[in-house]
Amino acid sequence: MIVLDKEYAFIDLAADVLGLSRTERGYMRKFARDFENDFSGKLWERIIARIANIECTDVAYKDFCDGSEAKTASTREYINYRGHSSICGQISNCEGKTGWIRVACYNNFKGDIDFFLIPPDHDCTFDSKMIRFNYNRTLDTYSNSLEQYRVASVYEACKKIEKRA
């Protein structure tokens, strides 16, 4: 069975931001079942474009005309060889990004989306073209310097970014 919690969370977010009707939300849930691999990523791009009032460009390494990128991620449980578990995730395809990265991370353990606005000069650790992170359920924090870039709302993650000179 396909788990669609992440996609459904993004549909709920989009419904609020884009003002979707109950019928439109139902259609989107069907599309999510049909196109689950890339659905939440494309929906996240549309949410950013609407809130920030910017154009999607889909040029290499830049999703938007302001040079920023949209990324989605999710958490998962990892059990190491000794049987210890941790909650982790990754933001993939980050190599070569020169602009801001707007991240929406579906946290399976909270059933909610956390947002990050990562600047071009960030100090997150890159490992094989991705930013890997752990999540501490007790403290509700993310590791590997990612926590410092967490923002309180979708609107903060999507705010208009001024280009640097």
CSV table of N, CA and C in Angstrom, one decimal:
chain,number,residue,atom,x,y,z
A,1,MET,N,0.8,-1.2,0.0
A,1,MET,CA,0.0,0.0,0.0
A,1,MET,C,0.9,1.3,0.0
A,2,ILE,N,0.5,2.2,-0.8
A,2,ILE,CA,1.3,3.5,-0.9
A,2,ILE,C,0.9,4.4,0.2
A,3,VAL,N,1.9,4.9,0.9
A,3,VAL,CA,1.6,5.9,2.0
A,3,VAL,C,1.6,7.3,1.4
A,4,LEU,N,0.5,8.0,1.5
A,4,LEU,CA,0.3,9.3,0.9
A,4,LEU,C,0.2,10.4,1.9
A,5,ASP,N,0.6,10.2,3.2
A,5,ASP,CA,0.5,11.2,4.2
A,5,ASP,C,1.2,12.5,3.8
A,6,LYS,N,2.4,12.4,3.3
A,6,LYS,CA,3.1,13.6,2.9
A,6,LYS,C,2.3,14.4,1.8
A,7,GLU,N,1.9,13.7,0.8
A,7,GLU,CA,1.2,14.4,-0.3
A,7,GLU,C,-0.1,15.0,0.2
A,8,TYR,N,-0.9,14.3,1.1
A,8,TYR,CA,-2.1,14.8,1.6
A,8,TYR,C,-1.8,16.1,2.5
A,9,ALA,N,-0.7,16.1,3.2
A,9,ALA,CA,-0.4,17.2,4.1
A,9,ALA,C,-0.1,18.4,3.2
A,10,PHE,N,0.5,18.2,2.0
A,10,PHE,CA,0.8,19.3,1.1
A,10,PHE,C,-0.5,19.8,0.4
A,11,ILE,N,-1.4,18.9,0.2
A,11,ILE,CA,-2.7,19.3,-0.4
A,11,ILE,C,-3.5,20.2,0.6
A,12,ASP,N,-3.5,19.8,1.9
A,12,ASP,CA,-4.1,20.6,2.9
A,12,ASP,C,-3.5,22.0,3.0
A,13,LEU,N,-2.2,22.0,2.9
A,13,LEU,CA,-1.5,23.3,2.9
A,13,LEU,C,-1.9,24.2,1.7
A,14,ALA,N,-1.9,23.5,0.5
A,14,ALA,CA,-2.2,24.2,-0.7
A,14,ALA,C,-3.7,24.7,-0.7
A,15,ALA,N,-4.5,23.9,-0.1
A,15,ALA,CA,-6.0,24.3,-0.1
A,15,ALA,C,-6.1,25.6,0.7
A,16,ASP,N,-5.4,25.7,1.8
A,16,ASP,CA,-5.5,26.9,2.6
A,16,ASP,C,-4.9,28.1,1.9
A,17,VAL,N,-3.7,27.9,1.3
A,17,VAL,CA,-3.0,29.0,0.6
A,17,VAL,C,-3.7,29.4,-0.7
A,18,LEU,N,-4.1,28.4,-1.5
A,18,LEU,CA,-4.6,28.7,-2.8
A,18,LEU,C,-6.1,28.8,-2.8
A,19,GLY,N,-6.8,28.6,-1.7
A,19,GLY,CA,-8.2,28.7,-1.6
A,19,GLY,C,-9.0,27.6,-2.4
A,20,LEU,N,-8.5,26.4,-2.3
A,20,LEU,CA,-9.2,25.3,-3.0
A,20,LEU,C,-10.5,24.9,-2.4
A,21,SER,N,-11.4,24.5,-3.2
A,21,SER,CA,-12.7,24.0,-2.7
A,21,SER,C,-12.6,22.6,-2.3
A,22,ARG,N,-13.6,22.1,-1.6
A,22,ARG,CA,-13.6,20.6,-1.2
A,22,ARG,C,-13.5,19.7,-2.4
A,23,THR,N,-14.1,20.1,-3.5
A,23,THR,CA,-14.1,19.3,-4.7
A,23,THR,C,-12.7,19.3,-5.3
A,24,GLU,N,-12.1,20.5,-5.4
A,24,GLU,CA,-10.7,20.6,-5.9
A,24,GLU,C,-9.7,19.8,-5.0
A,25,ARG,N,-9.9,19.8,-3.7
A,25,ARG,CA,-9.1,19.1,-2.8
A,25,ARG,C,-9.2,17.6,-3.1
A,26,GLY,N,-10.4,17.1,-3.4
A,26,GLY,CA,-10.7,15.7,-3.7
A,26,GLY,C,-10.0,15.3,-5.0
A,27,TYR,N,-10.0,16.2,-6.0
A,27,TYR,CA,-9.3,15.9,-7.3
A,27,TYR,C,-7.8,15.8,-7.0
A,28,MET,N,-7.3,16.7,-6.2
A,28,MET,CA,-5.9,16.7,-6.0
A,28,MET,C,-5.5,15.4,-5.2
A,29,ARG,N,-6.3,14.9,-4.3
A,29,ARG,CA,-6.0,13.7,-3.7
A,29,ARG,C,-5.9,12.5,-4.7
A,30,LYS,N,-6.8,12.6,-5.7
A,30,LYS,CA,-6.7,11.5,-6.7
A,30,LYS,C,-5.4,11.7,-7.5
A,31,PHE,N,-5.1,12.9,-7.9
A,31,PHE,CA,-3.8,13.1,-8.6
A,31,PHE,C,-2.6,12.7,-7.8
A,32,ALA,N,-2.7,12.9,-6.5
A,32,ALA,CA,-1.6,12.5,-5.7
A,32,ALA,C,-1.4,11.0,-5.7
A,33,ARG,N,-2.5,10.3,-5.7
A,33,ARG,CA,-2.4,8.8,-5.8
A,33,ARG,C,-1.9,8.4,-7.1
A,34,ASP,N,-2.2,9.1,-8.2
A,34,ASP,CA,-1.7,8.7,-9.6
A,34,ASP,C,-0.3,9.1,-9.8
A,35,PHE,N,0.1,10.3,-9.2
A,35,PHE,CA,1.4,10.8,-9.5
A,35,PHE,C,2.3,11.1,-8.3
A,36,GLU,N,2.2,10.2,-7.3
A,36,GLU,CA,2.8,10.4,-6.0
A,36,GLU,C,4.3,10.8,-6.0
A,37,ASN,N,5.1,10.3,-6.9
A,37,ASN,CA,6.5,10.5,-6.8
A,37,ASN,C,6.9,12.0,-6.9
A,38,ASP,N,6.3,12.8,-7.7
A,38,ASP,CA,6.7,14.2,-7.8
A,38,ASP,C,5.6,15.2,-7.4
A,39,PHE,N,4.5,14.7,-6.9
A,39,PHE,CA,3.3,15.5,-6.7
A,39,PHE,C,3.6,16.6,-5.6
A,40,SER,N,4.1,16.3,-4.5
A,40,SER,CA,4.3,17.3,-3.4
A,40,SER,C,5.4,18.3,-3.8
A,41,GLY,N,6.4,17.9,-4.5
A,41,GLY,CA,7.4,18.9,-5.0
A,41,GLY,C,6.8,19.9,-5.9
A,42,LYS,N,6.0,19.5,-6.9
A,42,LYS,CA,5.4,20.5,-7.8
A,42,LYS,C,4.4,21.3,-7.1
A,43,LEU,N,3.7,20.8,-6.2
A,43,LEU,CA,2.7,21.5,-5.4
A,43,LEU,C,3.4,22.6,-4.5
A,44,TRP,N,4.5,22.2,-3.9
A,44,TRP,CA,5.3,23.1,-3.1
A,44,TRP,C,5.8,24.3,-4.0
A,45,GLU,N,6.2,24.0,-5.2
A,45,GLU,CA,6.6,25.1,-6.1
A,45,GLU,C,5.5,26.1,-6.4
A,46,ARG,N,4.3,25.6,-6.6
A,46,ARG,CA,3.1,26.4,-6.8
A,46,ARG,C,2.8,27.3,-5.6
A,47,ILE,N,2.9,26.7,-4.4
A,47,ILE,CA,2.6,27.4,-3.2
A,47,ILE,C,3.6,28.6,-3.0
A,48,ILE,N,4.9,28.3,-3.3
A,48,ILE,CA,5.9,29.4,-3.2
A,48,ILE,C,5.6,30.5,-4.2
A,49,ALA,N,5.3,30.1,-5.4
A,49,ALA,CA,5.1,31.1,-6.5
A,49,ALA,C,3.9,32.0,-6.1
A,50,ARG,N,2.8,31.4,-5.5
A,50,ARG,CA,1.7,32.2,-5.1
A,50,ARG,C,2.0,33.1,-4.0
A,51,ILE,N,2.6,32.6,-2.9
A,51,ILE,CA,2.8,33.4,-1.7
A,51,ILE,C,3.8,34.5,-2.0
A,52,ALA,N,4.9,34.1,-2.7
A,52,ALA,CA,6.0,35.1,-2.9
A,52,ALA,C,5.7,36.0,-4.1
A,53,ASN,N,4.7,35.6,-4.9
A,53,ASN,CA,4.4,36.4,-6.1
A,53,ASN,C,5.6,36.4,-7.1
A,54,ILE,N,6.2,35.2,-7.3
A,54,ILE,CA,7.3,35.1,-8.2
A,54,ILE,C,7.0,34.1,-9.3
A,55,GLU,N,7.8,34.1,-10.3
A,55,GLU,CA,7.6,33.2,-11.5
A,55,GLU,C,8.4,32.0,-11.3
A,56,CYS,N,7.8,30.8,-11.6
A,56,CYS,CA,8.6,29.6,-11.7
A,56,CYS,C,9.4,29.6,-13.0
A,57,THR,N,10.6,29.2,-13.0
A,57,THR,CA,11.5,29.2,-14.2
A,57,THR,C,11.9,27.8,-14.6
A,58,ASP,N,12.1,26.9,-13.6
A,58,ASP,CA,12.6,25.6,-13.8
A,58,ASP,C,13.8,25.5,-14.7
A,59,VAL,N,14.7,26.5,-14.5
A,59,VAL,CA,16.0,26.5,-15.2
A,59,VAL,C,16.9,25.6,-14.2
A,60,ALA,N,18.0,25.1,-14.8
A,60,ALA,CA,18.9,24.3,-14.0
A,60,ALA,C,19.3,25.0,-12.7
A,61,TYR,N,19.2,24.4,-11.6
A,61,TYR,CA,19.6,24.9,-10.3
A,61,TYR,C,18.8,26.1,-9.8
A,62,LYS,N,17.8,26.5,-10.5
A,62,LYS,CA,17.0,27.6,-10.0
A,62,LYS,C,15.5,27.4,-10.4
A,63,ASP,N,14.6,27.2,-9.4
A,63,ASP,CA,13.2,27.0,-9.7
A,63,ASP,C,12.5,28.3,-10.0
A,64,PHE,N,13.0,29.4,-9.4
A,64,PHE,CA,12.3,30.7,-9.5
A,64,PHE,C,13.2,31.8,-10.1
A,65,CYS,N,12.5,32.8,-10.5
A,65,CYS,CA,13.2,34.0,-11.2
A,65,CYS,C,14.1,34.7,-10.2
A,66,ASP,N,13.9,34.5,-8.9
A,66,ASP,CA,14.8,35.2,-7.9
A,66,ASP,C,16.0,34.3,-7.6
A,67,GLY,N,16.2,33.2,-8.3
A,67,GLY,CA,17.3,32.3,-8.1
A,67,GLY,C,17.2,31.3,-7.0
A,68,SER,N,16.0,31.2,-6.4
A,68,SER,CA,15.8,30.3,-5.3
A,68,SER,C,15.4,28.9,-5.8
A,69,GLU,N,15.5,27.9,-4.9
A,69,GLU,CA,15.1,26.5,-5.2
A,69,GLU,C,14.0,26.1,-4.2
A,70,ALA,N,13.2,25.2,-4.7
A,70,ALA,CA,12.1,24.6,-3.8
A,70,ALA,C,12.5,23.1,-3.6
A,71,LYS,N,12.5,22.7,-2.3
A,71,LYS,CA,12.8,21.3,-2.0
A,71,LYS,C,11.8,20.8,-1.0
A,72,THR,N,11.5,19.5,-1.1
A,72,THR,CA,10.7,18.9,-0.1
A,72,THR,C,11.5,17.7,0.5
A,73,ALA,N,11.2,17.4,1.7
A,73,ALA,CA,11.8,16.3,2.4
A,73,ALA,C,10.8,15.6,3.3
A,74,SER,N,11.2,14.6,3.9
A,74,SER,CA,10.4,13.9,5.0
A,74,SER,C,11.3,13.2,5.9
A,75,THR,N,10.7,12.9,7.1
A,75,THR,CA,11.5,12.2,8.1
A,75,THR,C,11.2,10.7,8.0
A,76,ARG,N,12.0,9.8,8.5
A,76,ARG,CA,11.8,8.4,8.6
A,76,ARG,C,12.6,7.8,9.7
A,77,GLU,N,12.2,6.7,10.2
A,77,GLU,CA,12.9,6.0,11.3
A,77,GLU,C,14.0,5.2,10.7
A,78,TYR,N,15.2,5.3,11.3
A,78,TYR,CA,16.4,4.5,10.9
A,78,TYR,C,16.8,3.7,12.1
A,79,ILE,N,17.0,2.4,11.8
A,79,ILE,CA,17.5,1.5,12.9
A,79,ILE,C,18.9,1.0,12.5
A,80,ASN,N,19.9,1.3,13.3
A,80,ASN,CA,21.3,0.9,13.0
A,80,ASN,C,21.5,-0.5,13.3
A,81,TYR,N,22.7,-1.0,13.0
A,81,TYR,CA,23.1,-2.4,13.2
A,81,TYR,C,23.0,-2.9,14.6
A,82,ARG,N,23.0,-2.0,15.6
A,82,ARG,CA,22.9,-2.4,17.0
A,82,ARG,C,21.5,-2.3,17.5
A,83,GLY,N,20.5,-2.0,16.6
A,83,GLY,CA,19.1,-1.9,17.0
A,83,GLY,C,18.7,-0.6,17.6
A,84,HIS,N,19.5,0.4,17.6
A,84,HIS,CA,19.2,1.7,18.1
A,84,HIS,C,18.4,2.5,16.9
A,85,SER,N,17.4,3.2,17.3
A,85,SER,CA,16.6,3.9,16.3
A,85,SER,C,16.9,5.4,16.4
A,86,SER,N,16.8,6.0,15.2
A,86,SER,CA,16.8,7.5,15.2
A,86,SER,C,15.9,8.0,14.1
A,87,ILE,N,15.5,9.2,14.1
A,87,ILE,CA,14.6,9.8,13.1
A,87,ILE,C,15.5,10.7,12.3
A,88,CYS,N,15.5,10.4,11.0
A,88,CYS,CA,16.4,11.2,10.1
A,88,CYS,C,15.7,11.5,8.8
A,89,GLY,N,16.4,12.2,8.0
A,89,GLY,CA,15.9,12.6,6.6
A,89,GLY,C,17.0,13.2,5.8
A,90,GLN,N,16.6,13.6,4.6
A,90,GLN,CA,17.6,14.3,3.7
A,90,GLN,C,16.9,15.2,2.8
A,91,ILE,N,17.6,16.2,2.4
A,91,ILE,CA,17.2,17.2,1.4
A,91,ILE,C,18.1,16.9,0.2
A,92,SER,N,17.5,16.2,-0.8
A,92,SER,CA,18.3,15.7,-2.0
A,92,SER,C,18.6,16.8,-3.0
A,93,ASN,N,19.5,16.5,-3.9
A,93,ASN,CA,19.9,17.3,-5.1
A,93,ASN,C,20.2,18.8,-4.7
A,94,CYS,N,21.1,18.9,-3.7
A,94,CYS,CA,21.4,20.3,-3.3
A,94,CYS,C,22.8,20.8,-3.9
A,95,GLU,N,23.5,19.9,-4.5
A,95,GLU,CA,24.8,20.3,-5.0
A,95,GLU,C,24.6,21.3,-6.2
A,96,GLY,N,25.4,22.3,-6.1
A,96,GLY,CA,25.4,23.3,-7.2
A,96,GLY,C,24.4,24.4,-7.0
A,97,LYS,N,23.6,24.4,-5.9
A,97,LYS,CA,22.6,25.4,-5.7
A,97,LYS,C,23.4,26.7,-5.2
A,98,THR,N,23.1,27.8,-5.9
A,98,THR,CA,23.8,29.0,-5.5
A,98,THR,C,22.8,30.0,-4.9
A,99,GLY,N,21.5,29.7,-4.9
A,99,GLY,CA,20.5,30.6,-4.3
A,99,GLY,C,19.9,30.1,-3.0
A,100,TRP,N,18.9,30.8,-2.5
A,100,TRP,CA,18.2,30.3,-1.3
A,100,TRP,C,17.5,29.0,-1.6
A,101,ILE,N,17.4,28.2,-0.6
A,101,ILE,CA,16.6,26.9,-0.7
A,101,ILE,C,15.5,27.0,0.2
A,102,ARG,N,14.3,26.9,-0.3
A,102,ARG,CA,13.0,26.9,0.5
A,102,ARG,C,12.6,25.4,0.7
A,103,VAL,N,12.6,25.0,1.9
A,103,VAL,CA,12.3,23.6,2.2
A,103,VAL,C,11.0,23.4,3.0
A,104,ALA,N,10.2,22.4,2.5
A,104,ALA,CA,9.1,22.0,3.3
A,104,ALA,C,9.3,20.5,3.6
A,105,CYS,N,9.4,20.2,4.9
A,105,CYS,CA,9.8,18.9,5.4
A,105,CYS,C,8.5,18.3,6.1
A,106,TYR,N,8.0,17.2,5.5
A,106,TYR,CA,6.9,16.5,6.2
A,106,TYR,C,7.5,15.7,7.3
A,107,ASN,N,7.1,16.0,8.5
A,107,ASN,CA,7.6,15.2,9.6
A,107,ASN,C,6.5,14.1,10.0
A,108,ASN,N,6.8,12.9,9.6
A,108,ASN,CA,5.9,11.8,9.8
A,108,ASN,C,5.6,11.6,11.3
A,109,PHE,N,6.4,12.0,12.2
A,109,PHE,CA,6.2,11.7,13.6
A,109,PHE,C,5.3,12.8,14.3
A,110,LYS,N,5.3,14.0,13.7
A,110,LYS,CA,4.4,15.0,14.1
A,110,LYS,C,3.1,15.1,13.3
A,111,GLY,N,3.2,14.5,12.1
A,111,GLY,CA,2.0,14.6,11.1
A,111,GLY,C,1.8,16.1,10.6
A,112,ASP,N,3.0,16.8,10.5
A,112,ASP,CA,2.9,18.2,10.1
A,112,ASP,C,4.1,18.5,9.3
A,113,ILE,N,4.0,19.7,8.6
A,113,ILE,CA,5.1,20.2,7.8
A,113,ILE,C,5.9,21.2,8.5
A,114,ASP,N,7.2,21.1,8.5
A,114,ASP,CA,8.1,22.1,9.1
A,114,ASP,C,8.8,22.8,7.9
A,115,PHE,N,9.1,24.1,8.0
A,115,PHE,CA,9.6,24.9,6.9
A,115,PHE,C,11.0,25.5,7.3
A,116,PHE,N,11.8,25.5,6.2
A,116,PHE,CA,13.2,26.0,6.4
A,116,PHE,C,13.5,27.0,5.2
A,117,LEU,N,14.2,28.0,5.5
A,117,LEU,CA,14.7,29.0,4.5
A,117,LEU,C,16.2,29.0,4.6
A,118,ILE,N,16.9,28.3,3.7
A,118,ILE,CA,18.3,28.1,3.8
A,118,ILE,C,19.0,29.1,2.9
A,119,PRO,N,19.9,29.9,3.4
A,119,PRO,CA,20.6,30.9,2.6
A,119,PRO,C,21.7,30.3,1.7
A,120,PRO,N,22.1,31.0,0.7
A,120,PRO,CA,23.1,30.5,-0.2
A,120,PRO,C,24.4,30.2,0.6
A,121,ASP,N,24.7,30.9,1.6
A,121,ASP,CA,26.0,30.7,2.3
A,121,ASP,C,25.8,29.9,3.6
A,122,HIS,N,24.8,29.0,3.5
A,122,HIS,CA,24.5,28.2,4.7
A,122,HIS,C,25.7,27.3,5.1
A,123,ASP,N,25.6,26.8,6.4
A,123,ASP,CA,26.6,26.0,6.9
A,123,ASP,C,26.1,24.5,7.2
A,124,CYS,N,25.1,24.1,6.5
A,124,CYS,CA,24.6,22.7,6.6
A,124,CYS,C,25.7,21.8,6.0
A,125,THR,N,25.8,20.7,6.5
A,125,THR,CA,26.8,19.7,6.0
A,125,THR,C,26.3,19.0,4.7
A,126,PHE,N,27.1,19.1,3.6
A,126,PHE,CA,26.7,18.3,2.4
A,126,PHE,C,27.3,17.0,2.5
A,127,ASP,N,26.6,16.0,2.1
A,127,ASP,CA,27.1,14.6,2.0
A,127,ASP,C,26.5,14.0,0.8
A,128,SER,N,27.4,13.8,-0.2
A,128,SER,CA,26.9,13.2,-1.5
A,128,SER,C,25.8,13.9,-2.1
A,129,LYS,N,25.9,15.2,-2.3
A,129,LYS,CA,24.9,16.0,-3.0
A,129,LYS,C,23.6,16.3,-2.2
A,130,MET,N,23.6,16.0,-0.9
A,130,MET,CA,22.4,16.2,-0.1
A,130,MET,C,22.7,16.7,1.3
A,131,ILE,N,21.7,17.3,1.9
A,131,ILE,CA,21.8,17.7,3.3
A,131,ILE,C,21.1,16.6,4.1
A,132,ARG,N,21.9,15.9,5.0
A,132,ARG,CA,21.3,14.9,5.8
A,132,ARG,C,21.0,15.5,7.2
A,133,PHE,N,20.0,15.1,7.9
A,133,PHE,CA,19.7,15.6,9.2
A,133,PHE,C,19.0,14.6,10.0
A,134,ASN,N,19.0,14.8,11.3
A,134,ASN,CA,18.3,14.0,12.3
A,134,ASN,C,17.3,14.9,13.0
A,135,TYR,N,16.3,14.2,13.5
A,135,TYR,CA,15.2,15.0,14.2
A,135,TYR,C,15.1,14.4,15.6
A,136,ASN,N,15.1,15.3,16.6
A,136,ASN,CA,14.9,15.0,18.0
A,136,ASN,C,13.5,15.2,18.4
A,137,ARG,N,12.8,14.1,18.6
A,137,ARG,CA,11.4,14.2,18.9
A,137,ARG,C,11.1,14.9,20.3
A,138,THR,N,12.0,14.6,21.2
A,138,THR,CA,11.8,15.2,22.6
A,138,THR,C,11.9,16.7,22.5
A,139,LEU,N,13.0,17.2,21.8
A,139,LEU,CA,13.2,18.7,21.8
A,139,LEU,C,12.5,19.3,20.6
A,140,ASP,N,12.0,18.6,19.7
A,140,ASP,CA,11.4,19.1,18.4
A,140,ASP,C,12.4,20.0,17.7
A,141,THR,N,13.6,19.4,17.5
A,141,THR,CA,14.7,20.1,16.8
A,141,THR,C,15.3,19.2,15.7
A,142,TYR,N,16.0,19.9,14.8
A,142,TYR,CA,16.7,19.2,13.7
A,142,TYR,C,18.2,19.5,13.8
A,143,SER,N,19.0,18.5,13.4
A,143,SER,CA,20.4,18.6,13.6
A,143,SER,C,21.1,19.1,12.4
A,144,ASN,N,22.5,19.0,12.4
A,144,ASN,CA,23.4,19.3,11.3
A,144,ASN,C,23.2,20.8,10.9
A,145,SER,N,23.0,21.7,11.8
A,145,SER,CA,22.9,23.1,11.6
A,145,SER,C,21.6,23.5,10.8
A,146,LEU,N,20.7,22.5,10.6
A,146,LEU,CA,19.5,22.8,9.9
A,146,LEU,C,18.5,23.6,10.8
A,147,GLU,N,18.5,23.4,12.1
A,147,GLU,CA,17.5,24.0,13.0
A,147,GLU,C,17.6,25.5,12.9
A,148,GLN,N,18.7,26.1,12.7
A,148,GLN,CA,18.9,27.5,12.7
A,148,GLN,C,18.1,28.2,11.5
A,149,TYR,N,17.8,27.4,10.5
A,149,TYR,CA,17.1,27.9,9.3
A,149,TYR,C,15.6,27.6,9.4
A,150,ARG,N,15.1,27.0,10.4
A,150,ARG,CA,13.7,26.7,10.5
A,150,ARG,C,12.9,28.0,10.7
A,151,VAL,N,11.8,28.2,10.0
A,151,VAL,CA,11.0,29.3,10.1
A,151,VAL,C,9.6,28.9,10.7
A,152,ALA,N,8.9,29.8,11.2
A,152,ALA,CA,7.6,29.5,11.9
A,152,ALA,C,6.4,29.1,11.0
A,153,SER,N,6.5,29.6,9.7
A,153,SER,CA,5.3,29.4,8.9
A,153,SER,C,5.6,29.2,7.4
A,154,VAL,N,4.7,28.8,6.7
A,154,VAL,CA,4.8,28.7,5.2
A,154,VAL,C,5.1,30.1,4.6
A,155,TYR,N,4.5,31.1,5.2
A,155,TYR,CA,4.7,32.4,4.7
A,155,TYR,C,6.1,32.9,4.9
A,156,GLU,N,6.7,32.6,6.0
A,156,GLU,CA,8.1,33.0,6.2
A,156,GLU,C,9.0,32.2,5.2
A,157,ALA,N,8.7,31.0,5.0
A,157,ALA,CA,9.5,30.2,4.0
A,157,ALA,C,9.4,30.7,2.6
A,158,CYS,N,8.2,31.3,2.3
A,158,CYS,CA,8.0,31.7,0.9
A,158,CYS,C,8.1,33.2,0.7
A,159,LYS,N,8.6,33.9,1.8
A,159,LYS,CA,8.7,35.4,1.6
A,159,LYS,C,9.6,35.8,0.4
A,160,LYS,N,9.4,36.9,-0.1
A,160,LYS,CA,10.1,37.4,-1.2
A,160,LYS,C,11.6,37.6,-0.8
A,161,ILE,N,12.5,37.1,-1.6
A,161,ILE,CA,13.9,37.2,-1.2
A,161,ILE,C,14.5,38.2,-2.2
A,162,GLU,N,15.2,39.2,-1.6
A,162,GLU,CA,15.9,40.2,-2.3
A,162,GLU,C,17.2,39.6,-2.8
A,163,LYS,N,17.5,39.8,-4.1
A,163,LYS,CA,18.8,39.4,-4.7
A,163,LYS,C,19.9,40.1,-4.0
A,164,ARG,N,21.0,39.5,-3.8
A,164,ARG,CA,22.2,40.1,-3.3
A,164,ARG,C,23.0,40.7,-4.4
A,165,ALA,N,23.6,41.9,-4.1
A,165,ALA,CA,24.4,42.6,-5.1
A,165,ALA,C,25.7,41.9,-5.4
